[in-house]
Short mmCIF file of C-alpha atoms and ligand atoms in Angstrom, two decimals:
data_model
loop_
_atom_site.label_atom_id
_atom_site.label_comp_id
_atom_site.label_asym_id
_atom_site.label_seq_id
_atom_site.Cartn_x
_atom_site.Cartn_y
_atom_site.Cartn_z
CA UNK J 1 -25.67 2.77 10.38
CA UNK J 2 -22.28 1.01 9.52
CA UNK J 3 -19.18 2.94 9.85
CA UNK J 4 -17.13 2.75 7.10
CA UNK J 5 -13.36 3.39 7.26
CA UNK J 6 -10.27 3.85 5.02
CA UNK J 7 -7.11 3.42 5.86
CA UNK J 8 -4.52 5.11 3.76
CA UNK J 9 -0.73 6.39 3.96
CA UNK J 10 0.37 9.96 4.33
CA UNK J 11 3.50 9.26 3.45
CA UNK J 12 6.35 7.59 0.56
CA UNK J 13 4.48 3.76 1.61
CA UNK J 14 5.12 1.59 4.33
CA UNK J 15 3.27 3.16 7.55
CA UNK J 16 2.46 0.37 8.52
CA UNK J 17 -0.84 0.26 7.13
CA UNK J 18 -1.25 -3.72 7.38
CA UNK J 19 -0.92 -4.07 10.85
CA UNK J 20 -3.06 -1.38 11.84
CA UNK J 21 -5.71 -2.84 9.23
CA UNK J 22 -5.29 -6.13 10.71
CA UNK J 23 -5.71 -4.53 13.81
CA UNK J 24 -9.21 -3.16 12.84
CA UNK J 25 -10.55 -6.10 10.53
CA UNK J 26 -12.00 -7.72 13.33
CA UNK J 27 -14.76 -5.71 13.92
CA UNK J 28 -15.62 -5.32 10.06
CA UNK J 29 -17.47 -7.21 7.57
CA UNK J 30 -15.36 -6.51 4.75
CA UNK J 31 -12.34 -5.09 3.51
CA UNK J 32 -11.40 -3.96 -0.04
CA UNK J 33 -8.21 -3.28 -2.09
CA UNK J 34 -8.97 -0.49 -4.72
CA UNK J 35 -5.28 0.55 -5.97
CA UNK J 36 -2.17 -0.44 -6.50
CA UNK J 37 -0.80 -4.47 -7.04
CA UNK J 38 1.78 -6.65 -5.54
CA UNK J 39 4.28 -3.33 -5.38
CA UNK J 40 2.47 -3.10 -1.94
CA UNK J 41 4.11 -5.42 1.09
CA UNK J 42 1.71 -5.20 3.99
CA UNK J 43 3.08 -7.07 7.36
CA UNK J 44 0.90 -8.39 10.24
CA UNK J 45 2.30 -9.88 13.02
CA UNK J 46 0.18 -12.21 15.52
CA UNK J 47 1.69 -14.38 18.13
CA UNK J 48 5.27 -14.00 16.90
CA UNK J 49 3.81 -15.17 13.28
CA UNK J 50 4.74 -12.74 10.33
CA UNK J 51 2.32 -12.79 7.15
CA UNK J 52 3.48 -10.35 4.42
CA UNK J 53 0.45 -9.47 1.91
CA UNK J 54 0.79 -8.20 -1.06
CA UNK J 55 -2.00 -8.19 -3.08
CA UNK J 56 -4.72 -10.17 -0.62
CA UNK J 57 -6.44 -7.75 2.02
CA UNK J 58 -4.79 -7.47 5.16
CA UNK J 59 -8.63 -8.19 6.74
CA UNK J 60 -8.00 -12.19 5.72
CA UNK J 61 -6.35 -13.21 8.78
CA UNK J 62 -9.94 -13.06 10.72
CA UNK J 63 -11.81 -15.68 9.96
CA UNK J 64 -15.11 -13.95 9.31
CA UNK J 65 -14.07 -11.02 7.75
CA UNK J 66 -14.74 -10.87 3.67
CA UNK J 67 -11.77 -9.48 1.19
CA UNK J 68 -12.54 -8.01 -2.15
CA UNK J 69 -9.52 -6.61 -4.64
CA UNK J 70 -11.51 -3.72 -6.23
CA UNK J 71 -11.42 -3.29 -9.70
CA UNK J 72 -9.18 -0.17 -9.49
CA UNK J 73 -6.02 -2.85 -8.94
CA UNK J 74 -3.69 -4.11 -11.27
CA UNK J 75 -3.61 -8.21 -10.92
CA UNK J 76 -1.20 -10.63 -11.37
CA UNK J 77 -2.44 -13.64 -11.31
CA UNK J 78 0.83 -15.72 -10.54
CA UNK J 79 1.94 -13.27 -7.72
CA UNK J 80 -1.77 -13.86 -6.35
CA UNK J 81 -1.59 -17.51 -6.64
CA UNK J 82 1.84 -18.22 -4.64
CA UNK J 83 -0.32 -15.39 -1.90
CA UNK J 84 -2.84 -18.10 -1.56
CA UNK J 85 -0.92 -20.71 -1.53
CA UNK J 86 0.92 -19.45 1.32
CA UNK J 87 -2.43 -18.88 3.20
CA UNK J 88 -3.30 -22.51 2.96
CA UNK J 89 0.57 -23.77 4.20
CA UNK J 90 -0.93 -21.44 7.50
CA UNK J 91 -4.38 -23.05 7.38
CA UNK J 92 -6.19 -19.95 6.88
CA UNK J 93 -9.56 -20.72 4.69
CA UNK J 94 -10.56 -18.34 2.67
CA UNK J 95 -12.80 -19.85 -0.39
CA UNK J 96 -16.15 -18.56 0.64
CA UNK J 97 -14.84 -14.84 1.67
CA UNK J 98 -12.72 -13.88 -0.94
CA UNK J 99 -13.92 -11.54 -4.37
CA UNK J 100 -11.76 -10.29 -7.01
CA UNK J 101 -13.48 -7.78 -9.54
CA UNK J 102 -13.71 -9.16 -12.94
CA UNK J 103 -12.48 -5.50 -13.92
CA UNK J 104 -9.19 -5.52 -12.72
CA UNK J 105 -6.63 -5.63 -15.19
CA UNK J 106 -4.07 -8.33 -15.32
CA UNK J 107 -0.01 -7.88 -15.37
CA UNK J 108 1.20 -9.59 -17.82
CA UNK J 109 4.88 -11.37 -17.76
CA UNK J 110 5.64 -8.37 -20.70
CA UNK J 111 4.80 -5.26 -18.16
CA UNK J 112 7.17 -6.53 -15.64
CA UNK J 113 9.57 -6.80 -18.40
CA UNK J 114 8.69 -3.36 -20.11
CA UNK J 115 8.76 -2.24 -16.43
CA UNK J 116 12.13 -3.30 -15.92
CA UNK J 117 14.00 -2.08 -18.92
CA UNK J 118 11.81 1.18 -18.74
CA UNK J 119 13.25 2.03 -15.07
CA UNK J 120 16.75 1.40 -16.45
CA UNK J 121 16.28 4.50 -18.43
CA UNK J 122 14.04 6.39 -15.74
CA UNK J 123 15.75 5.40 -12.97
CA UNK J 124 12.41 5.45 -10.73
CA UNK J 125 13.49 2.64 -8.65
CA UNK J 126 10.16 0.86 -9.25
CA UNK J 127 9.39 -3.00 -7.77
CA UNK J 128 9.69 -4.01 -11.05
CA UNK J 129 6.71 -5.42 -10.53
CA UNK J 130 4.62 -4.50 -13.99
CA UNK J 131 2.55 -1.61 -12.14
CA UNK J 132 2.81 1.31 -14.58
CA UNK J 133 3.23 -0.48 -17.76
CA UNK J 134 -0.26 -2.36 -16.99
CA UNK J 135 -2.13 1.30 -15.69
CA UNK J 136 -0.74 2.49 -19.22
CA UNK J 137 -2.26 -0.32 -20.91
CA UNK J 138 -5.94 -0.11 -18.81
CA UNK J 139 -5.55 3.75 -19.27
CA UNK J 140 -5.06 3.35 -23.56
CA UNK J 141 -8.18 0.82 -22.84
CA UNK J 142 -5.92 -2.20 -24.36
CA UNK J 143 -5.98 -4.05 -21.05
CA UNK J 144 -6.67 -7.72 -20.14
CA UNK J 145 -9.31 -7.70 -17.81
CA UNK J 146 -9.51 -10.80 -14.87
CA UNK J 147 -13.62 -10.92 -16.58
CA UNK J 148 -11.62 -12.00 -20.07
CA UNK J 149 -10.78 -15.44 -18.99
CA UNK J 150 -14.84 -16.23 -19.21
CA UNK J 151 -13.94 -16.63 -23.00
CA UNK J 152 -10.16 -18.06 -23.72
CA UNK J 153 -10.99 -17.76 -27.77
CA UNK J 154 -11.35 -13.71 -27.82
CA UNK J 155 -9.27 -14.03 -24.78
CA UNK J 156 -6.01 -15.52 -26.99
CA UNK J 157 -6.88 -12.53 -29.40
CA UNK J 158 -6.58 -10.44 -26.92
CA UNK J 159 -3.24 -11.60 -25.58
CA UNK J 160 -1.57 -11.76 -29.16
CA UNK J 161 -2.47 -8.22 -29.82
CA UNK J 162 -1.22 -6.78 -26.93
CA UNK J 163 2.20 -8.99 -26.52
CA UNK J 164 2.45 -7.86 -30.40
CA UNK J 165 2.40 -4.42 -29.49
CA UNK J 166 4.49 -4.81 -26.53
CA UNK J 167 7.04 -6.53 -28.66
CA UNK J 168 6.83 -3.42 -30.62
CA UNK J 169 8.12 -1.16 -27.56
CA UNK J 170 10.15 -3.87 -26.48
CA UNK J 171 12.14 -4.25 -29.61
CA UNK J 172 12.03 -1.11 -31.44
CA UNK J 173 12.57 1.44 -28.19
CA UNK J 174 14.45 -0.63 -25.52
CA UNK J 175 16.50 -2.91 -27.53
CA UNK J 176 15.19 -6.25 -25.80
CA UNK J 177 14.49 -9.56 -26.88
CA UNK J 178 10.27 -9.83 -27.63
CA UNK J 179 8.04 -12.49 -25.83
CA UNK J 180 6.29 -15.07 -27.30
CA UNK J 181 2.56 -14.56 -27.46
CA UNK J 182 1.61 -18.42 -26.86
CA UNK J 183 3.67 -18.34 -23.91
CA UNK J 184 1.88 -15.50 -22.26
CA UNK J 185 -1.60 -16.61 -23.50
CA UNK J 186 -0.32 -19.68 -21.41
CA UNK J 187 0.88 -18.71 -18.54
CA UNK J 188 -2.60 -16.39 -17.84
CA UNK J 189 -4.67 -19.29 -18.80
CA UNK J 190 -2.87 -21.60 -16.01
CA UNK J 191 -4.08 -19.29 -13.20
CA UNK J 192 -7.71 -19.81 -14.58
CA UNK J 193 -8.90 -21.37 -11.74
CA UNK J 194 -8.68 -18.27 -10.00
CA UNK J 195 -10.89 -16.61 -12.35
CA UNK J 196 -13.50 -19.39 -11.58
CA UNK J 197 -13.48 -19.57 -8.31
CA UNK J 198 -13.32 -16.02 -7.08
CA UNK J 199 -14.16 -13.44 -9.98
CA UNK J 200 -17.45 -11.22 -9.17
CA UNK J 201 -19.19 -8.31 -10.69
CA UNK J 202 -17.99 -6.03 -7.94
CA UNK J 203 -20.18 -3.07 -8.57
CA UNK J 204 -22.71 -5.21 -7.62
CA UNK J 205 -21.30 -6.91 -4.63
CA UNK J 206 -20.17 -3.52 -3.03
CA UNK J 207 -24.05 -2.40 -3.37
CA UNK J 208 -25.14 -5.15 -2.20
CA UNK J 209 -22.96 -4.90 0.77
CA UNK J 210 -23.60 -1.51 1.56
CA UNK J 211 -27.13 -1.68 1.13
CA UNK J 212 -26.94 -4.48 3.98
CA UNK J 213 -25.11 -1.82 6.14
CA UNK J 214 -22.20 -4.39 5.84
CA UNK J 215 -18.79 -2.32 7.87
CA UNK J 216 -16.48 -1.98 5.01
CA UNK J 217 -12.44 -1.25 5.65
CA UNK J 218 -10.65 0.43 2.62
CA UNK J 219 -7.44 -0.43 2.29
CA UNK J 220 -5.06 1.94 0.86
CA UNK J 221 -1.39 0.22 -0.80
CA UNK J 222 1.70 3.35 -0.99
CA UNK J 223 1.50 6.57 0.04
CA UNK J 224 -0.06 9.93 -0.71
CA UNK J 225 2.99 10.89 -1.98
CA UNK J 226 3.49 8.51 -3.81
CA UNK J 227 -0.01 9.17 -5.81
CA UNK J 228 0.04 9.65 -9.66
CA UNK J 229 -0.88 13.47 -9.40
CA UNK J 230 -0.55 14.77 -5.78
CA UNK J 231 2.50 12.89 -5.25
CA UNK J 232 6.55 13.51 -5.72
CA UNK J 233 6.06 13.30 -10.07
CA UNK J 234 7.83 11.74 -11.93
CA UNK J 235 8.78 9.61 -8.49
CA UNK J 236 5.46 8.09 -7.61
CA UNK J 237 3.63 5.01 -8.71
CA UNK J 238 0.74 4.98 -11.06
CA UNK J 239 -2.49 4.93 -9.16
CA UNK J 240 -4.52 7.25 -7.08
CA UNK J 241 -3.20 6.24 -3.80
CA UNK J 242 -5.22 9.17 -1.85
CA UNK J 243 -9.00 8.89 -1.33
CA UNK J 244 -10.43 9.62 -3.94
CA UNK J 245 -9.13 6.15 -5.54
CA UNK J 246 -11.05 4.61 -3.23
CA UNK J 247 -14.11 5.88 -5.76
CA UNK J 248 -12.59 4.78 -8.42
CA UNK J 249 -11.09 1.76 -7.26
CA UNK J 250 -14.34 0.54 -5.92
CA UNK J 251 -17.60 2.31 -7.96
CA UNK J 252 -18.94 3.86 -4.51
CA UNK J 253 -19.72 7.65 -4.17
CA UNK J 254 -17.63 9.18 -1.59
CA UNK J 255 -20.28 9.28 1.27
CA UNK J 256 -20.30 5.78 1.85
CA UNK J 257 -16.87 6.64 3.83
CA UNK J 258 -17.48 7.49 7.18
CA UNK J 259 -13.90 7.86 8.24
CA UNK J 260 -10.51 8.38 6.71
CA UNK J 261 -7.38 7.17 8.79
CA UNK J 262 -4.36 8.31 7.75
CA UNK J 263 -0.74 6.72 8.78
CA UNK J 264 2.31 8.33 9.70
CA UNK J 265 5.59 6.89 10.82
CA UNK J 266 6.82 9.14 13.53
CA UNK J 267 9.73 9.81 11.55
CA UNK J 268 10.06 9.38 7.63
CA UNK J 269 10.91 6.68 4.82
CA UNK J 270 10.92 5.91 1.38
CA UNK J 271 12.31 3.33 -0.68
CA UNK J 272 13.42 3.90 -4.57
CA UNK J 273 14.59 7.64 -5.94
CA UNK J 274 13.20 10.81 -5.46
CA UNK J 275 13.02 14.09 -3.41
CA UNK J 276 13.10 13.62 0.41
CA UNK J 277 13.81 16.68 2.07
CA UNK J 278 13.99 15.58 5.37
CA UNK J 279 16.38 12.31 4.81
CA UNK J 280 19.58 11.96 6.97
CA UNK J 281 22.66 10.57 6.27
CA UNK J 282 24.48 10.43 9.39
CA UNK J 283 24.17 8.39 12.44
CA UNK J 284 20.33 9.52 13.48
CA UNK J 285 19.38 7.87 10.27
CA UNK J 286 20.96 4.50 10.35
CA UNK J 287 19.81 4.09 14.10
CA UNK J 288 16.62 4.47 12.33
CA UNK J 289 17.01 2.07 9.40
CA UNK J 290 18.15 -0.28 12.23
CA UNK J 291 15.90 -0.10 14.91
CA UNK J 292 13.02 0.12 12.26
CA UNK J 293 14.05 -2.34 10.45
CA UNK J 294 14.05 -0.55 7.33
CA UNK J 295 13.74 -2.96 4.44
CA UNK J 296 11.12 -2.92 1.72
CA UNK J 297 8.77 -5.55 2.34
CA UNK J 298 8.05 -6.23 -1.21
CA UNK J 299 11.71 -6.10 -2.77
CA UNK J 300 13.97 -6.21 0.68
CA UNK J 301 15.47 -2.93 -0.58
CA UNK J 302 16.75 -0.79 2.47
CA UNK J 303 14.80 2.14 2.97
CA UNK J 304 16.05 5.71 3.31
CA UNK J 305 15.27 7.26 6.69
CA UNK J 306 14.46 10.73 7.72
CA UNK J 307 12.95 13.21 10.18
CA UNK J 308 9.02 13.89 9.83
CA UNK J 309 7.73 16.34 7.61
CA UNK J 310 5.18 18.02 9.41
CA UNK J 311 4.84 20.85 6.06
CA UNK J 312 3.90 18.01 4.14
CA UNK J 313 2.10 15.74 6.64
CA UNK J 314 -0.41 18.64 6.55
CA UNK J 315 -0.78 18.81 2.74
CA UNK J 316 -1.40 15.26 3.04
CA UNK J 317 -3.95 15.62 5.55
CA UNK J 318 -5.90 17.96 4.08
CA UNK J 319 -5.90 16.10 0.27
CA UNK J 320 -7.33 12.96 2.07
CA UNK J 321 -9.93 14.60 4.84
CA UNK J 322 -8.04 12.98 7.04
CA UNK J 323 -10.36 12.33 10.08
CA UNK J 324 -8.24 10.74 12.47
CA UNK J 325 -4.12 10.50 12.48
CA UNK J 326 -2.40 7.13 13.17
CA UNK J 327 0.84 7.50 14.46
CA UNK J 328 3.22 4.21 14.16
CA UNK J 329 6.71 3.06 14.98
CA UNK J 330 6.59 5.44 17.83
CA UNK J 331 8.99 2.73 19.61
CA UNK J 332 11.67 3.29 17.15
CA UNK J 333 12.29 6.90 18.58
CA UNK J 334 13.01 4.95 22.33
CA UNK J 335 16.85 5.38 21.71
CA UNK J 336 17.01 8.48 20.12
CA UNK J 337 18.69 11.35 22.27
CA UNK J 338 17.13 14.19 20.04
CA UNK J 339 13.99 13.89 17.45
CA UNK J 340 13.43 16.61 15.30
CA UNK J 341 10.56 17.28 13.07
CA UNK J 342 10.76 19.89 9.94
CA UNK J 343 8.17 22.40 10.34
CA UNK J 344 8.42 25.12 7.56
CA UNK J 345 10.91 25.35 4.38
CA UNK J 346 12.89 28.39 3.80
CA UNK J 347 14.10 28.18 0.51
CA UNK J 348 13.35 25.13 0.01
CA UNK J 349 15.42 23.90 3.09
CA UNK J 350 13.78 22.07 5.96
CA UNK J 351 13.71 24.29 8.83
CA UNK J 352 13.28 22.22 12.04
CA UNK J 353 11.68 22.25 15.83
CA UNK J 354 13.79 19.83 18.26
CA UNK J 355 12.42 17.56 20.83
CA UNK J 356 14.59 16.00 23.86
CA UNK J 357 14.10 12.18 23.32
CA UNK J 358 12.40 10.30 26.25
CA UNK J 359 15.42 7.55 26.15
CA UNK J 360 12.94 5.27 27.47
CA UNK J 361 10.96 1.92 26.17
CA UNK J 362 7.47 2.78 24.53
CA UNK J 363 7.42 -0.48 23.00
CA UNK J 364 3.96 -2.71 23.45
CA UNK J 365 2.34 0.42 25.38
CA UNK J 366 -1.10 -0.04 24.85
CA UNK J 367 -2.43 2.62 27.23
CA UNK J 368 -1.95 6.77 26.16
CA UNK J 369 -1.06 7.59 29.50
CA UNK J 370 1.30 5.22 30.10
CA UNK J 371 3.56 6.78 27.59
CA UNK J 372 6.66 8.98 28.48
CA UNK J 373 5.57 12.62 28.95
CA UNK J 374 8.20 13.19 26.50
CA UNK J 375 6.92 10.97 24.30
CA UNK J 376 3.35 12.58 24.91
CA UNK J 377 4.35 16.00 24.00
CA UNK J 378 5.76 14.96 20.58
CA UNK J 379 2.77 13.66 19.73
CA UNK J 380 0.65 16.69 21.62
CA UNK J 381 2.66 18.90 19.41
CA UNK J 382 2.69 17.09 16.00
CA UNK J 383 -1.71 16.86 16.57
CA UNK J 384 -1.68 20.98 17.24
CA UNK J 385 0.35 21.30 13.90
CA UNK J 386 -1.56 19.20 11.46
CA UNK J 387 -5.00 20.07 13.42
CA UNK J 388 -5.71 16.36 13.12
CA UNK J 389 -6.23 14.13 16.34
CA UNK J 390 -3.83 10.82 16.84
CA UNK J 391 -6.63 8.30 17.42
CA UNK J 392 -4.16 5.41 16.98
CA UNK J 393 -0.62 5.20 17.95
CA UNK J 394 1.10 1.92 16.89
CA UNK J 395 4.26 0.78 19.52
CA UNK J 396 5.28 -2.89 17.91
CA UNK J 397 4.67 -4.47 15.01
CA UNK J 398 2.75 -6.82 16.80
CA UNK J 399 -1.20 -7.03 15.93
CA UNK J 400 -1.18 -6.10 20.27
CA UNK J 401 0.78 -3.26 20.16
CA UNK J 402 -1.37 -0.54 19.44
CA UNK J 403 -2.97 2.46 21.14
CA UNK J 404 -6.39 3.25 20.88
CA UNK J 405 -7.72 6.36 22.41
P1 LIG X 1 2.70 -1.06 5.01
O1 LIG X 1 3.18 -1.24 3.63
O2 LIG X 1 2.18 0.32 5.26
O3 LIG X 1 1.71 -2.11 5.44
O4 LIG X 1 3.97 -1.23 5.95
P2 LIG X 1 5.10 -2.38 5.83
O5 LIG X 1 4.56 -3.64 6.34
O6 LIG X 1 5.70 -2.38 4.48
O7 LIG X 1 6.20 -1.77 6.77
C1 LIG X 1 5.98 -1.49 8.11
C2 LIG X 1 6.98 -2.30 8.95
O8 LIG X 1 6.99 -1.82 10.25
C3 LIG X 1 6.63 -3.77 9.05
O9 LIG X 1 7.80 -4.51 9.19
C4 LIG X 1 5.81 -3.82 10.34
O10 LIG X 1 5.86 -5.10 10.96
C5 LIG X 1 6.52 -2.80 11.16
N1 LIG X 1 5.70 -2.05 12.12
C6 LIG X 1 4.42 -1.61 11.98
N2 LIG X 1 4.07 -0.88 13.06
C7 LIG X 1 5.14 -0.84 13.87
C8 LIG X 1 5.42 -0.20 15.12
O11 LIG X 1 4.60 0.50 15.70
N3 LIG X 1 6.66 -0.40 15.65
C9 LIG X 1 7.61 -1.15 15.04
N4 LIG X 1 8.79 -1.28 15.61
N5 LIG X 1 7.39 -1.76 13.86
C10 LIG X 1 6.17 -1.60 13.28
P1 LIG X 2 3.13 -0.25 0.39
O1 LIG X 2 1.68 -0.50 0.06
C1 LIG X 2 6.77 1.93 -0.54
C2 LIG X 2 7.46 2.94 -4.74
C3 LIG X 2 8.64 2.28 -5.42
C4 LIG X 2 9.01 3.38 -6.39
C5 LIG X 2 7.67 3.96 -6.82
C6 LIG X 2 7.12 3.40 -8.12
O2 LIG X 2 3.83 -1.43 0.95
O3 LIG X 2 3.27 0.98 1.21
P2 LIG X 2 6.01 1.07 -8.76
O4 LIG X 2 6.57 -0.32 -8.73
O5 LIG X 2 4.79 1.25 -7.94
O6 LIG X 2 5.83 1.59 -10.15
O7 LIG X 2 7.18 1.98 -8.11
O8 LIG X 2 6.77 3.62 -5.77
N1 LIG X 2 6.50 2.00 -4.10
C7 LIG X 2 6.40 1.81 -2.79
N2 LIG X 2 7.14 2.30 -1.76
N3 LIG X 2 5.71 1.14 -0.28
C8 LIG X 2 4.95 0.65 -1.28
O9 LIG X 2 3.80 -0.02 -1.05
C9 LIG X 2 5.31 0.95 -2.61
N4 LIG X 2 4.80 0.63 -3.81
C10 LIG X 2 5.53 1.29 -4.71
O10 LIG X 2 9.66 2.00 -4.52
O11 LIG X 2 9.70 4.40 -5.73
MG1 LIG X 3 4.90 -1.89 2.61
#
């Protein structure tokens, strides 16, 4: 019996859910994408050597380990392109191992601009990178799918009546100059190599895989609350980022997922606008911006910083079936003379339960008990709450740096 495993954030993004996927890939056959685009920025680190993904599965950095962007993922085809690219520069093959589903629909050059001039108005603080105006057009089943480019004559029909009716928005609601059809029929058709070489009926490769008892990693992009209906709405992105995308995403029932690994920071971030009822503003949460490192891997923008939610952490559990909690960034607490973690709201304002910090270095612990026994009790105490056990606990970004109990 394989033992299939998803990996997903319980937070706004950015647990840190490429290193610990790297982390696991090893001992997998596959992993799989199956929402989201390039708004994700997953980091590995190995030997000193950063790799930032942001559509390519975070599995591709072991040799033998296949990656598959499920068809529940929003493509652009330039953004994957320049991913590749960068692969090669590192000498990492990939030609035989990596899928793409011919259903995923393609970001075109007009999303990212609809995207752009839209979140002037909204003031979301997307990525800007095309994600919700592409879901809107798969969603009103007007979308360019990566399977179009097997014919570039309905293809170009395609493209001109789409970019006609973006025009339409683009002109008539948002007061911006249109784009030229041609040029956007172009620029997909450029990246059609991509289409040749790694575009596959995915429903059928995911059967086949899991009828070989292939071990498949799911790999979830943002946050659970970030997720188009359980998350913060309006402030979220426009996929199912909790598990049940992974259905969706992928065309596998739900019992083909053995376990479901959430990610928490040990404190809180999130990047663009939005509730955050935990966030600081005084010296706790820049010594947290700073020792984290707090910038958005995707668009470099800094990240606000808070306290964990626990209140939440727990909804987020339970919408997942979370199986097993991963704990990361546990290091960044070293310095910190008092942690505190919010534990109930009254009236809407986090009330919260104070820990002594240990004020000593947990980074690159790779053995549980090993940790400070301050350190062990915040984590004792944030397992009773949730009712959720930490199986991983992350202490460096480094691919070594990791706890596994
Ligand atoms: P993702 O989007 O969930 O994959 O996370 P990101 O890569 O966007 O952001 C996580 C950041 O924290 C990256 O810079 C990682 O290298 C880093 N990171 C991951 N785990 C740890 C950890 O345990 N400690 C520290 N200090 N950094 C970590
Ligand atoms: P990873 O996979 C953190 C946020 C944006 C914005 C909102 C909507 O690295 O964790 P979008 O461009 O998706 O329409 O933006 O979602 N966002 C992320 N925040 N990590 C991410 O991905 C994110 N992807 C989108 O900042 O608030
Ligand atoms: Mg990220």
């Amino acid at each position: 019996m394989s033992d299939n495993t998803l990996i997903l954030g319980l937070q706004w993004g950015d647990e840190g859910k490429g290193k610990i996927v790297d982390n696991l890939s090893e001992s997998v056959d596959v992993v799989c994408r199956f929402q989201g685009g390039h708004n994700a920025g997953h980091t590995i680190k190995v030997n000193g050597q950063k790799t930032v993904l942001h559509l390519i599965p975070s599995g591709i950095l072991h040799d033998n380990t296949k990656c598959l962007i499920g068809n529940g993922v929003v493509l652009a085809l330039d953004a994957l392109h320049k991913e590749l690219k960068h692969l090669e520069e590192k000498k990492i093959s990939f030609q035989d191992r990596f899928f793409i589903s011919s259903a995923c629909a393609l970001i075109l050059p007009t999303h990212i601009t609809l995207d752009k001039v839209k979140d002037k108005k909204e003031s979301i603080g997307t990525t800007g990178r095309g994600i919700g105006p592409a879901y809107e057009d798969k969603i009103g089943r007007r979308a360019i799918r990566l399977g179009d480019l097997n014919d570039l004559k309905s293809l170009k029909d395609k493209i001109y009546s789409l970019v006609k009716y973006h025009n339409r928005l683009l002109e008539n609601i948002y007061q911006h100059k249109p784009h030229n059809a041609e040029e956007v029929f172009n620029h997909i058709v450029k990246f059609k190599d991509l289409h040749d070489k790694y575009c596959v009926d995915s429903q059928k490769t995911m059967h086949k895989w899991i009828k070989n008892d292939e071990t498949i990693l799911f790999e979830g992009a943002q946050g659970t609350l970030l997720d188009i209906d359980h998350g913060t709405y309006p402030y979220v992105t426009s996929s199912s980022t909790t598990a049940g995308g992974v259905s969706t995403g992928l065309g596998i029932g739900p019992k083909f997922i053995d376990k479901i690994i959430g990610i928490t920071k040990a404190y809180t971030t999130r990047v663009g606008e939005g509730p955050f009822p935990t966030e600081l503003h005084d010296e706790s949460g820049s010594l947290l911006a700073k020792k984290g490192n707090e910038f958005g891997a995707t668009t470099g923008r800094p990240r606000r910083c808070g306290w964990l939610d626990l209140v939440l952490l727990k909804k987020a559990i339970f919408i997942n079936s979370v199986t097993d909690l991963c704990i990361t960034k546990l290091d960044v607490l070293d310095e910190m003379q008092e942690i505190k973690v919010c534990i109930r709201y009254d009236n809407g304002v986090p009330v919260y339960k104070t820990f002594e910090g240990w004020l000593s270095k947990t980074e690159g612990i790779t053995v549980f008990s090993d940790l400070p026994d301050k350190a062990r009790l915040y984590i004792k105490f944030i397992e009773e709450f949730v009712e959720c056990n930490a199986s991983i606990i992350s202490t460096g970004p480094s691919r070594s740096q990791t706890i596994i109990r």
